[in-house]
Coordinates of C-alpha atoms in Angstrom, one line a residue:
X1321 CA 4.4 -0.6 198.4
X1322 CA 4.2 3.2 198.2
X1323 CA 1.0 3.5 200.4
X1324 CA 2.6 1.2 203.0
X1325 CA 5.9 3.1 203.0
X1326 CA 4.2 6.5 203.1
X1327 CA 2.1 5.3 206.1
X1328 CA 5.2 4.1 207.9
X1329 CA 7.4 7.0 207.1
X1330 CA 5.3 10.1 206.1
X1331 CA 8.4 12.3 206.0
X1332 CA 9.8 10.3 203.1
X1333 CA 6.8 11.1 201.0
X1334 CA 6.5 15.0 200.8
X1335 CA 3.4 14.9 198.6
X1336 CA 1.4 13.0 201.3
X1337 CA -0.1 15.2 204.0
X1338 CA -0.9 14.3 207.5
X1339 CA -4.5 14.7 206.7
X1340 CA -4.3 11.5 204.5
X1341 CA -4.0 9.5 207.7
X1342 CA -7.4 10.6 208.9
X1343 CA -10.6 8.7 208.1
X1344 CA -12.6 9.8 205.0
X1345 CA -15.4 12.3 205.5
X1346 CA -18.1 9.8 204.5
X1347 CA -17.3 7.8 207.7
X1348 CA -17.6 10.3 210.6
X1349 CA -17.7 7.6 213.2
X1350 CA -14.2 6.3 212.3
X1351 CA -11.7 6.6 215.1
X1352 CA -8.8 9.0 214.3
X1353 CA -5.8 6.8 213.6
X1354 CA -2.5 7.3 215.1
X1355 CA 1.0 6.2 214.2
X1356 CA 2.0 2.5 213.9
X1357 CA 2.0 0.9 217.4
X1358 CA 5.3 0.3 219.1
X1359 CA 6.8 -3.0 218.3
X1360 CA 5.1 -3.5 214.9
X1361 CA 7.5 -4.2 212.1
X1362 CA 7.4 -3.1 208.5
X1363 CA 6.9 -6.7 207.4
X1364 CA 3.9 -6.9 209.7
X1365 CA 2.4 -3.8 208.2
X1366 CA 3.0 -5.1 204.7
X1367 CA 1.2 -8.4 205.6
X1368 CA -1.6 -6.3 207.0
X1369 CA -2.0 -4.7 203.6
X1370 CA -3.2 -8.0 202.2
X1371 CA -7.0 -7.8 201.7
X1372 CA -7.1 -4.2 202.8
X1373 CA -9.1 -3.2 199.7
X1374 CA -8.8 -0.1 197.6
X1375 CA -6.0 2.4 197.7
X1376 CA -8.1 4.8 200.0
X1377 CA -8.0 2.1 202.7
X1378 CA -4.2 2.2 202.6
X1379 CA -4.2 5.9 203.2
X1380 CA -5.9 5.5 206.5
X1381 CA -2.8 4.3 208.1
X1382 CA -1.2 1.0 209.2
X1383 CA -3.3 0.7 212.3
X1384 CA -6.5 0.3 210.2
X1385 CA -4.9 -2.4 208.2
X1386 CA -3.8 -4.2 211.3
X1387 CA -7.3 -4.0 212.7
X1388 CA -8.7 -5.3 209.5
X1389 CA -6.3 -8.2 209.8
X1390 CA -7.9 -8.8 213.2
X1391 CA -11.2 -9.5 211.4
X1392 CA -9.4 -12.3 209.5
X1393 CA -7.4 -13.7 212.4
X1394 CA -10.1 -13.7 215.1
X1395 CA -12.3 -16.3 213.4
X1396 CA -9.3 -18.4 212.8
X1397 CA -8.2 -18.1 216.4
X1398 CA -11.7 -19.0 217.6
X1399 CA -11.8 -21.9 215.2
X1400 CA -8.5 -23.3 216.6
X1401 CA -9.8 -22.8 220.1
X1402 CA -12.7 -25.1 219.2
X1403 CA -10.5 -27.7 217.4
X1404 CA -10.7 -30.1 220.4
X1405 CA -9.8 -33.3 218.6
X1406 CA -10.2 -35.5 221.7
X1407 CA -13.5 -33.9 222.8
X1408 CA -15.7 -36.4 221.0
X1409 CA -14.2 -39.3 222.9
X1410 CA -13.2 -37.7 226.1
X1411 CA -15.9 -39.5 228.1
X1412 CA -14.7 -42.8 226.7
X1413 CA -11.1 -41.8 227.6
X1414 CA -12.2 -41.2 231.2
X1415 CA -14.2 -44.4 231.4
X1416 CA -11.9 -46.9 229.6
X1417 CA -8.4 -45.4 229.9
X1418 CA -8.6 -43.8 233.4
X1419 CA -11.4 -45.9 234.8
X1420 CA -14.0 -43.3 236.0
X1421 CA -17.7 -44.0 236.5
X1422 CA -20.5 -41.6 235.5
X1423 CA -20.6 -39.9 238.9
X1424 CA -16.8 -39.3 238.9
X1425 CA -17.1 -37.8 235.4
X1426 CA -19.7 -35.3 236.7
X1427 CA -17.6 -34.6 239.8
X1428 CA -14.7 -33.8 237.4
X1429 CA -16.8 -31.3 235.6
X1430 CA -18.1 -29.9 238.8
X1431 CA -14.4 -29.4 239.8
X1432 CA -13.8 -27.6 236.5
X1433 CA -16.9 -25.4 237.1
X1434 CA -15.9 -24.5 240.6
X1435 CA -12.4 -23.5 239.4
X1436 CA -14.0 -21.5 236.6
X1437 CA -16.3 -19.9 239.1
X1438 CA -13.3 -18.7 241.1
X1439 CA -11.3 -17.5 238.1
X1440 CA -14.1 -16.0 236.0
X1441 CA -14.4 -12.5 237.4
X1442 CA -10.6 -12.0 238.0
X1443 CA -9.9 -13.2 234.4
X1444 CA -12.5 -10.7 233.1
X1445 CA -10.9 -7.9 235.1
X1446 CA -7.5 -9.1 233.8
X1447 CA -8.8 -8.8 230.2
X1448 CA -10.1 -5.3 230.8
X1449 CA -6.8 -4.1 232.3
X1450 CA -4.0 -6.2 230.9
X1451 CA -5.4 -6.3 227.4
X1452 CA -7.4 -8.6 225.2
X1453 CA -4.5 -10.0 223.2
X1454 CA -2.4 -10.9 226.3
X1455 CA -5.3 -12.6 227.9
X1456 CA -6.0 -14.7 224.8
X1457 CA -2.4 -15.7 224.7
X1458 CA -2.6 -16.9 228.4
X1459 CA -5.8 -18.8 227.6
X1460 CA -4.2 -20.7 224.7
X1461 CA -1.1 -21.5 226.8
X1462 CA -3.3 -22.9 229.6
X1463 CA -5.2 -25.1 227.2
X1464 CA -2.1 -26.4 225.6
X1465 CA -0.7 -27.4 229.0
X1466 CA -4.1 -29.0 229.9
X1467 CA -4.2 -31.4 227.0
X1468 CA -0.5 -32.1 227.4
X1469 CA -1.3 -33.4 230.9
X1470 CA -4.2 -35.4 229.6
X1471 CA -1.9 -37.0 227.1
X1472 CA 0.1 -38.6 229.9
X1473 CA -2.7 -39.0 232.5
X1474 CA -3.3 -42.3 234.3
X1475 CA -5.4 -41.4 237.3
X1476 CA -8.3 -39.2 238.5
X1477 CA -5.8 -36.8 240.1
X1478 CA -4.0 -36.3 236.8
X1479 CA -7.4 -35.5 235.3
X1480 CA -8.0 -33.0 238.1
X1481 CA -4.8 -31.2 237.3
X1482 CA -5.7 -31.1 233.6
X1483 CA -9.1 -29.8 234.3
X1484 CA -7.7 -27.0 236.5
X1485 CA -5.5 -25.8 233.7
X1486 CA -8.4 -26.1 231.3
X1487 CA -10.6 -24.1 233.6
X1488 CA -7.9 -21.3 233.6
X1489 CA -7.9 -21.3 229.8
X1490 CA -11.7 -21.2 229.6
X1491 CA -11.8 -18.4 232.2
X1492 CA -9.3 -16.2 230.3
X1493 CA -11.0 -16.9 226.9
X1494 CA -14.5 -16.3 228.2
X1495 CA -15.7 -12.8 227.1
X1496 CA -12.3 -11.8 225.8
X1497 CA -12.6 -13.3 222.3
X1498 CA -16.0 -11.8 221.8
X1499 CA -14.9 -8.4 223.2
X1500 CA -11.8 -8.1 220.9
X1501 CA -14.0 -8.8 217.8
X1502 CA -16.7 -6.4 218.8
X1503 CA -14.2 -3.6 219.8
X1504 CA -12.3 -4.1 216.6
X1505 CA -15.4 -3.5 214.6
X1506 CA -16.4 -0.5 216.7
X1507 CA -13.0 1.2 216.1
X1508 CA -13.4 0.5 212.3
X1509 CA -16.9 1.9 212.4
X1510 CA -18.5 -1.4 211.5
X1511 CA -20.5 -2.1 214.7
X1512 CA -23.7 -2.5 212.6
X1513 CA -22.2 -5.7 211.3
X1514 CA -21.5 -7.2 214.7
X1515 CA -24.3 -9.8 214.7
X1516 CA -23.4 -11.1 211.2
X1517 CA -19.7 -11.3 212.0
X1518 CA -20.4 -13.1 215.4
X1519 CA -22.7 -15.6 213.5
X1520 CA -20.0 -16.2 211.0
X1521 CA -17.3 -16.7 213.7
X1522 CA -19.5 -19.2 215.5
X1523 CA -20.2 -21.0 212.2
X1524 CA -16.4 -21.3 211.4
X1525 CA -15.5 -22.4 215.0
X1526 CA -18.3 -25.0 215.3
X1527 CA -17.6 -26.3 211.8
X1528 CA -14.0 -26.7 212.8
X1529 CA -15.0 -28.5 216.0
X1530 CA -17.1 -30.9 213.9
X1531 CA -14.2 -31.8 211.7
X1532 CA -11.9 -32.2 214.7
X1533 CA -14.4 -34.5 216.3
X1534 CA -14.4 -36.7 213.2
X1535 CA -10.6 -36.8 213.2
X1536 CA -10.7 -37.6 217.0
X1537 CA -13.0 -40.6 216.4
X1538 CA -10.6 -41.9 213.7
X1539 CA -7.5 -41.5 215.9
X1540 CA -9.3 -43.2 218.8
X1541 CA -10.4 -46.1 216.6
X1542 CA -7.1 -46.8 214.9
X1543 CA -4.5 -45.5 217.4
X1544 CA -5.8 -45.0 221.0
X1545 CA -8.1 -42.9 223.0
X1546 CA -5.2 -41.3 224.8
X1547 CA -3.5 -40.3 221.5
X1548 CA -6.8 -38.6 220.4
X1549 CA -6.6 -36.5 223.5
X1550 CA -2.9 -35.7 223.3
X1551 CA -3.0 -34.5 219.6
X1552 CA -5.3 -31.7 220.7
X1553 CA -2.1 -29.9 221.9
X1554 CA -1.2 -29.0 218.3
X1555 CA -4.2 -26.7 217.4
X1556 CA -3.9 -24.9 220.7
X1557 CA -0.1 -24.3 220.2
X1558 CA -0.9 -22.8 216.8
X1559 CA -3.7 -20.7 218.4
X1560 CA -1.2 -19.2 220.8
X1561 CA 1.0 -18.1 217.9
X1562 CA -1.8 -16.4 216.1
X1563 CA -3.0 -14.7 219.3
X1564 CA 0.4 -13.0 219.5
X1565 CA -0.2 -11.5 216.0
X1566 CA -3.5 -9.8 217.0
X1567 CA -3.8 -6.1 217.3
X1568 CA -5.2 -4.6 220.5
X1569 CA -8.2 -2.3 219.8
X1570 CA -7.3 1.3 220.6
X1571 CA -10.5 2.0 222.5
X1572 CA -9.9 -1.1 224.6
X1573 CA -8.5 -1.8 228.1
X1574 CA -5.6 0.6 228.2
X1575 CA -7.7 3.7 227.8
X1576 CA -10.5 2.4 229.9
X1577 CA -8.4 2.9 233.0
X1578 CA -8.4 6.6 232.6
X1579 CA -12.0 6.9 233.7
X1580 CA -12.0 4.9 236.9
X1581 CA -13.4 7.4 239.5
X1582 CA -16.1 4.9 240.5
X1583 CA -13.7 2.1 241.0
X1584 CA -14.0 -1.5 239.7
X1585 CA -16.8 -2.6 242.1
X1586 CA -18.6 0.7 241.7
X1587 CA -18.8 0.3 237.9
X1588 CA -19.8 -3.4 238.3
X1589 CA -22.7 -2.6 240.7
X1590 CA -23.9 0.3 238.5
X1591 CA -23.9 -2.0 235.4
X1592 CA -25.8 -4.8 237.1
X1593 CA -28.3 -2.2 238.5
X1594 CA -29.4 -1.6 234.9
X1595 CA -32.4 -3.9 234.2
X1596 CA -31.8 -4.3 230.5
X1597 CA -28.4 -5.9 231.3
X1598 CA -29.6 -8.4 233.9
X1599 CA -32.9 -9.2 232.2
X1600 CA -31.4 -10.5 229.0
X1601 CA -29.2 -13.0 231.0
X1602 CA -31.9 -15.0 232.6
X1603 CA -33.2 -17.1 229.6
X1604 CA -29.7 -17.5 228.2
X1605 CA -28.4 -18.9 231.5
X1606 CA -30.9 -21.8 231.3
X1607 CA -30.4 -22.3 227.6
X1608 CA -26.6 -22.6 228.1
X1609 CA -27.1 -25.0 231.0
X1610 CA -29.4 -27.2 228.9
X1611 CA -26.9 -27.6 226.0
X1612 CA -23.8 -27.9 228.3
X1613 CA -25.5 -30.7 230.3
X1614 CA -26.1 -32.4 227.0
X1615 CA -22.4 -32.3 226.1
X1616 CA -21.6 -34.7 228.9
X1617 CA -24.6 -36.9 228.2
X1618 CA -24.4 -37.4 224.4
X1619 CA -21.5 -39.9 224.5
X1620 CA -23.1 -41.9 227.3
X1621 CA -26.3 -42.1 225.2
X1622 CA -24.3 -43.2 222.2
X1623 CA -22.8 -46.1 224.2
X1624 CA -26.2 -47.0 225.6
X1625 CA -27.8 -47.0 222.2
X1626 CA -25.1 -49.2 220.6
X1627 CA -23.4 -46.7 218.3
X1628 CA -20.1 -48.1 216.9
X1629 CA -17.0 -46.4 218.2
X1630 CA -15.8 -45.1 214.8
X1631 CA -19.1 -43.3 214.4
X1632 CA -18.6 -41.4 217.7
X1633 CA -16.6 -38.7 216.0
X1634 CA -19.1 -38.5 213.1
X1635 CA -22.0 -38.1 215.6
X1636 CA -20.1 -35.4 217.5
X1637 CA -19.3 -33.6 214.3
X1638 CA -23.0 -33.7 213.4
X1639 CA -23.8 -32.1 216.7
X1640 CA -21.4 -29.2 216.1
X1641 CA -22.5 -28.8 212.5
X1642 CA -26.0 -28.3 213.8
X1643 CA -24.7 -25.4 216.0
X1644 CA -22.8 -24.0 213.0
X1645 CA -25.7 -24.0 210.6
X1646 CA -28.1 -22.6 213.2
X1647 CA -25.7 -19.7 214.0
X1648 CA -26.1 -18.5 210.4
X1649 CA -29.9 -18.3 211.0
X1650 CA -29.6 -16.2 214.2
X1651 CA -29.9 -12.8 212.4
X1652 CA -33.0 -14.0 210.6
X1653 CA -34.7 -15.2 213.8
X1654 CA -33.9 -11.9 215.6
X1655 CA -35.3 -9.8 212.8
X1656 CA -38.5 -11.9 212.6
X1657 CA -39.2 -12.6 216.3
X1658 CA -36.8 -10.6 218.5
X1659 CA -34.7 -11.9 221.3
X1660 CA -37.2 -13.0 223.9
X1661 CA -39.8 -14.5 221.5
X1662 CA -37.0 -16.6 220.0
X1663 CA -35.8 -17.8 223.4
X1664 CA -39.4 -18.7 224.4
X1665 CA -39.7 -21.0 221.4
X1666 CA -36.2 -22.4 222.0
X1667 CA -37.1 -23.4 225.6
X1668 CA -40.1 -25.5 224.4
X1669 CA -38.0 -26.9 221.6
X1670 CA -35.2 -28.0 223.9
X1671 CA -37.7 -29.6 226.3
X1672 CA -39.0 -31.8 223.5
X1673 CA -35.5 -32.8 222.3
X1674 CA -34.5 -33.9 225.8
X1675 CA -37.6 -36.0 226.1
X1676 CA -36.9 -37.8 222.8
X1677 CA -33.2 -38.4 223.8
X1678 CA -34.4 -40.0 227.1
X1679 CA -37.0 -42.2 225.5
X1680 CA -35.5 -43.2 222.1
X1681 CA -33.1 -46.2 222.4
X1682 CA -31.6 -46.1 219.0
X1683 CA -28.3 -45.0 217.3
X1684 CA -30.5 -42.6 215.3
X1685 CA -31.2 -40.7 218.5
X1686 CA -28.3 -38.5 217.5
X1687 CA -30.8 -36.6 215.4
X1688 CA -32.5 -35.4 218.6
X1689 CA -29.2 -34.3 219.9
X1690 CA -28.6 -32.3 216.8
X1691 CA -32.0 -30.7 217.1
X1692 CA -31.2 -29.8 220.7
X1693 CA -28.0 -28.0 219.6
X1694 CA -29.9 -25.8 217.3
X1695 CA -31.0 -23.7 220.2
X1696 CA -27.4 -22.9 221.1
X1697 CA -26.6 -21.9 217.5
X1698 CA -29.6 -19.6 217.3
X1699 CA -29.4 -18.0 220.7
X1700 CA -25.6 -17.6 221.0
X1701 CA -24.8 -14.8 218.4
X1702 CA -27.9 -12.7 219.1
X1703 CA -27.4 -12.8 222.9
X1704 CA -23.7 -12.1 222.7
X1705 CA -24.1 -9.2 220.4
X1706 CA -27.0 -7.8 222.3
X1707 CA -25.0 -7.9 225.6
X1708 CA -21.9 -6.4 223.9
X1709 CA -23.9 -3.4 222.6
X1710 CA -25.3 -2.7 226.1
X1711 CA -21.8 -2.7 227.7
X1712 CA -18.9 -0.3 227.6
X1713 CA -15.3 -1.3 226.8
X1714 CA -14.0 -0.9 230.4
X1715 CA -16.4 -3.5 231.7
X1716 CA -17.3 -5.7 228.8
X1717 CA -15.1 -8.7 229.5
X1718 CA -15.8 -8.4 233.3
X1719 CA -19.6 -8.5 232.9
X1720 CA -19.4 -11.4 230.4
X1721 CA -17.2 -13.2 232.9
X1722 CA -19.8 -12.6 235.6
X1723 CA -22.4 -14.1 233.3
X1724 CA -20.2 -17.1 232.8
X1725 CA -19.7 -17.4 236.6
X1726 CA -23.5 -17.5 237.1
X1727 CA -23.8 -20.1 234.3
X1728 CA -21.1 -22.3 235.9
X1729 CA -22.8 -22.1 239.3
X1730 CA -26.1 -23.1 237.7
X1731 CA -24.4 -26.0 235.9
X1732 CA -22.8 -27.3 239.1
X1733 CA -26.2 -27.6 240.7
X1734 CA -27.8 -29.2 237.7
X1735 CA -24.9 -31.6 237.0
X1736 CA -24.9 -33.0 240.6
X1737 CA -28.6 -33.6 240.4
X1738 CA -28.5 -35.2 236.9
X1739 CA -25.5 -37.4 237.8
X1740 CA -27.3 -38.6 240.9
X1741 CA -30.5 -39.4 239.0
X1742 CA -28.5 -41.2 236.2
X1743 CA -26.7 -43.4 238.8
X1744 CA -29.7 -44.1 241.1
X1745 CA -32.4 -44.4 238.4
X1746 CA -31.4 -44.4 234.7
X1747 CA -29.8 -42.2 232.1
X1748 CA -33.1 -41.9 230.3
X1749 CA -34.8 -40.6 233.4
X1750 CA -32.0 -38.1 233.9
X1751 CA -32.5 -36.8 230.4
X1752 CA -36.2 -36.3 230.8
X1753 CA -35.7 -34.5 234.2
X1754 CA -33.1 -32.2 232.7
X1755 CA -35.3 -31.3 229.8
X1756 CA -38.3 -30.6 232.0
X1757 CA -36.4 -28.3 234.3
X1758 CA -34.3 -26.4 231.8
X1759 CA -37.0 -26.1 229.2
X1760 CA -39.6 -24.8 231.6
X1761 CA -37.1 -22.3 233.1
X1762 CA -36.2 -20.9 229.7
X1763 CA -39.7 -20.5 228.4
X1764 CA -41.1 -19.0 231.7
X1765 CA -38.3 -16.4 232.0
X1766 CA -38.5 -15.5 228.4
X1767 CA -42.3 -15.2 228.6
X1768 CA -42.1 -13.0 231.7
X1769 CA -39.6 -10.7 230.0
X1770 CA -41.7 -10.6 226.9
X1771 CA -44.7 -9.5 228.9
X1772 CA -42.6 -6.9 230.6
X1773 CA -41.5 -5.5 227.2
X1774 CA -45.1 -5.3 226.0
X1775 CA -46.3 -3.4 229.2
X1776 CA -43.2 -1.2 229.6
X1777 CA -41.4 -0.8 226.2
X1778 CA -39.1 1.9 227.6
X1779 CA -37.6 -0.6 230.1
X1780 CA -37.0 -3.4 227.6
X1781 CA -34.4 -3.9 225.0
X1782 CA -36.0 -6.8 223.2
X1783 CA -35.7 -6.1 219.5
X1784 CA -33.1 -3.4 220.1
X1785 CA -30.1 -5.5 218.9
X1786 CA -28.1 -3.9 216.2
X1787 CA -28.2 -5.3 212.7
X1788 CA -27.2 -4.0 209.2
X1789 CA -30.7 -2.5 209.0
X1790 CA -30.2 -0.7 212.3
X1791 CA -26.9 1.2 212.3
X1792 CA -25.3 1.9 215.6
X1793 CA -25.6 5.4 217.1
X1794 CA -21.9 6.1 217.0
X1795 CA -22.3 9.7 218.0
X1796 CA -24.4 8.9 221.1
X1797 CA -23.4 10.1 224.5
X1798 CA -22.0 7.8 227.2
X1799 CA -25.3 7.8 229.0
X1800 CA -27.2 6.8 225.8
X1801 CA -24.7 4.0 225.1
X1802 CA -25.1 2.6 228.6
X1803 CA -21.8 3.9 230.1
X1804 CA -21.7 4.6 233.9
X1805 CA -21.7 8.4 234.4
X1806 CA -18.8 9.6 236.5
X1807 CA -18.6 12.9 238.4
X1808 CA -16.4 15.6 237.0
X1809 CA -13.1 16.2 238.8

């Protein structure tokens, strides 16, 4: 315990100089560490020592140990956020317990998306100003309340209330969880590992969602659909507790307010004026809409194809495991093909999967759904890390919330159309239409951006994503790192 005590109380250890609290010389990009943050106990710092590594890590101060604890806690928190036990049978809960039809289900999701659209940007600004940890705690609290309401719901209005709380939770979570992981690594001088850690975090969270879906199917089969939804309160309550234990990155929201001469809207406009920021969003918007539409179609397809109820959870788990496994392949695909080439291929792949889902009337059609989810697993980590690297701390969560806002608006338009086609024609026709529209949009936008990158390489960032083989330019100026320049006082 001597390194811990000396870090907490340097004056009690005369032989340890203040220089020992500075980062080692072989890591010039390491942020100078200060004293233990206010409110952190000695027990917390001792717990942070677990897994800290060699003795020289302990000499860097308790803040570094707490930040390293973040790298352990954040994947767990994100996994608990995805532990939606009732998700795999939620459509059946709406249909059989509440009594909703297909169009009402889509209207419920449109309501959720509209609420998210209203709260997305304010929640991102809240994260950039109030703090990452506080915003994550608020998100976990909202989701706990949401599934608590679902557990006692008996009408469409009750579902609306639950969806509004769920929208608040998603809005606060969106961008914040990714930002706190990236900023923790940046402060530790490990930004070159961002893509690998993001891939691992998605693998853990999607694997957890798969296991939760299997558990939800069993609870729905042997207890009730409503019980499967209600029990989802437990992982979110635990998620709230772990969010409280997170450490706020030092270069995060608090310090970002010091450089605010352009104002919030000024920085926002200046960021979106950068082509490399807006360009990379286009294909991902359509990719996200494609997979999110499928989330609300899969269970209806299972019912149409005669899949037994106990296997609903297993099928949903297989869908999420496909995302989990594909996320581990994301660094490989980026190194081999780059961002836009990968997205071009994923657009064609998704179109084919939607076609098969619409035409194939068999319980084995779940294979096509798993194949469709591969595009989410491959695209998610590389796009998220790519966007994080382009943004600065004071706007990272806000810009990601703006991206989520655009995605929700796009989903609203597509969901209304797909729901109408499913009701007036057939579910298979709706799947084929969704695949043709989203797949074409992804491939065409990715192809356009790829052609732009080949004609004007200086204006494109395709292939510029950081990996372990491409260390981050820690010593770069604010202009080189994409920060918005501000006039001197």
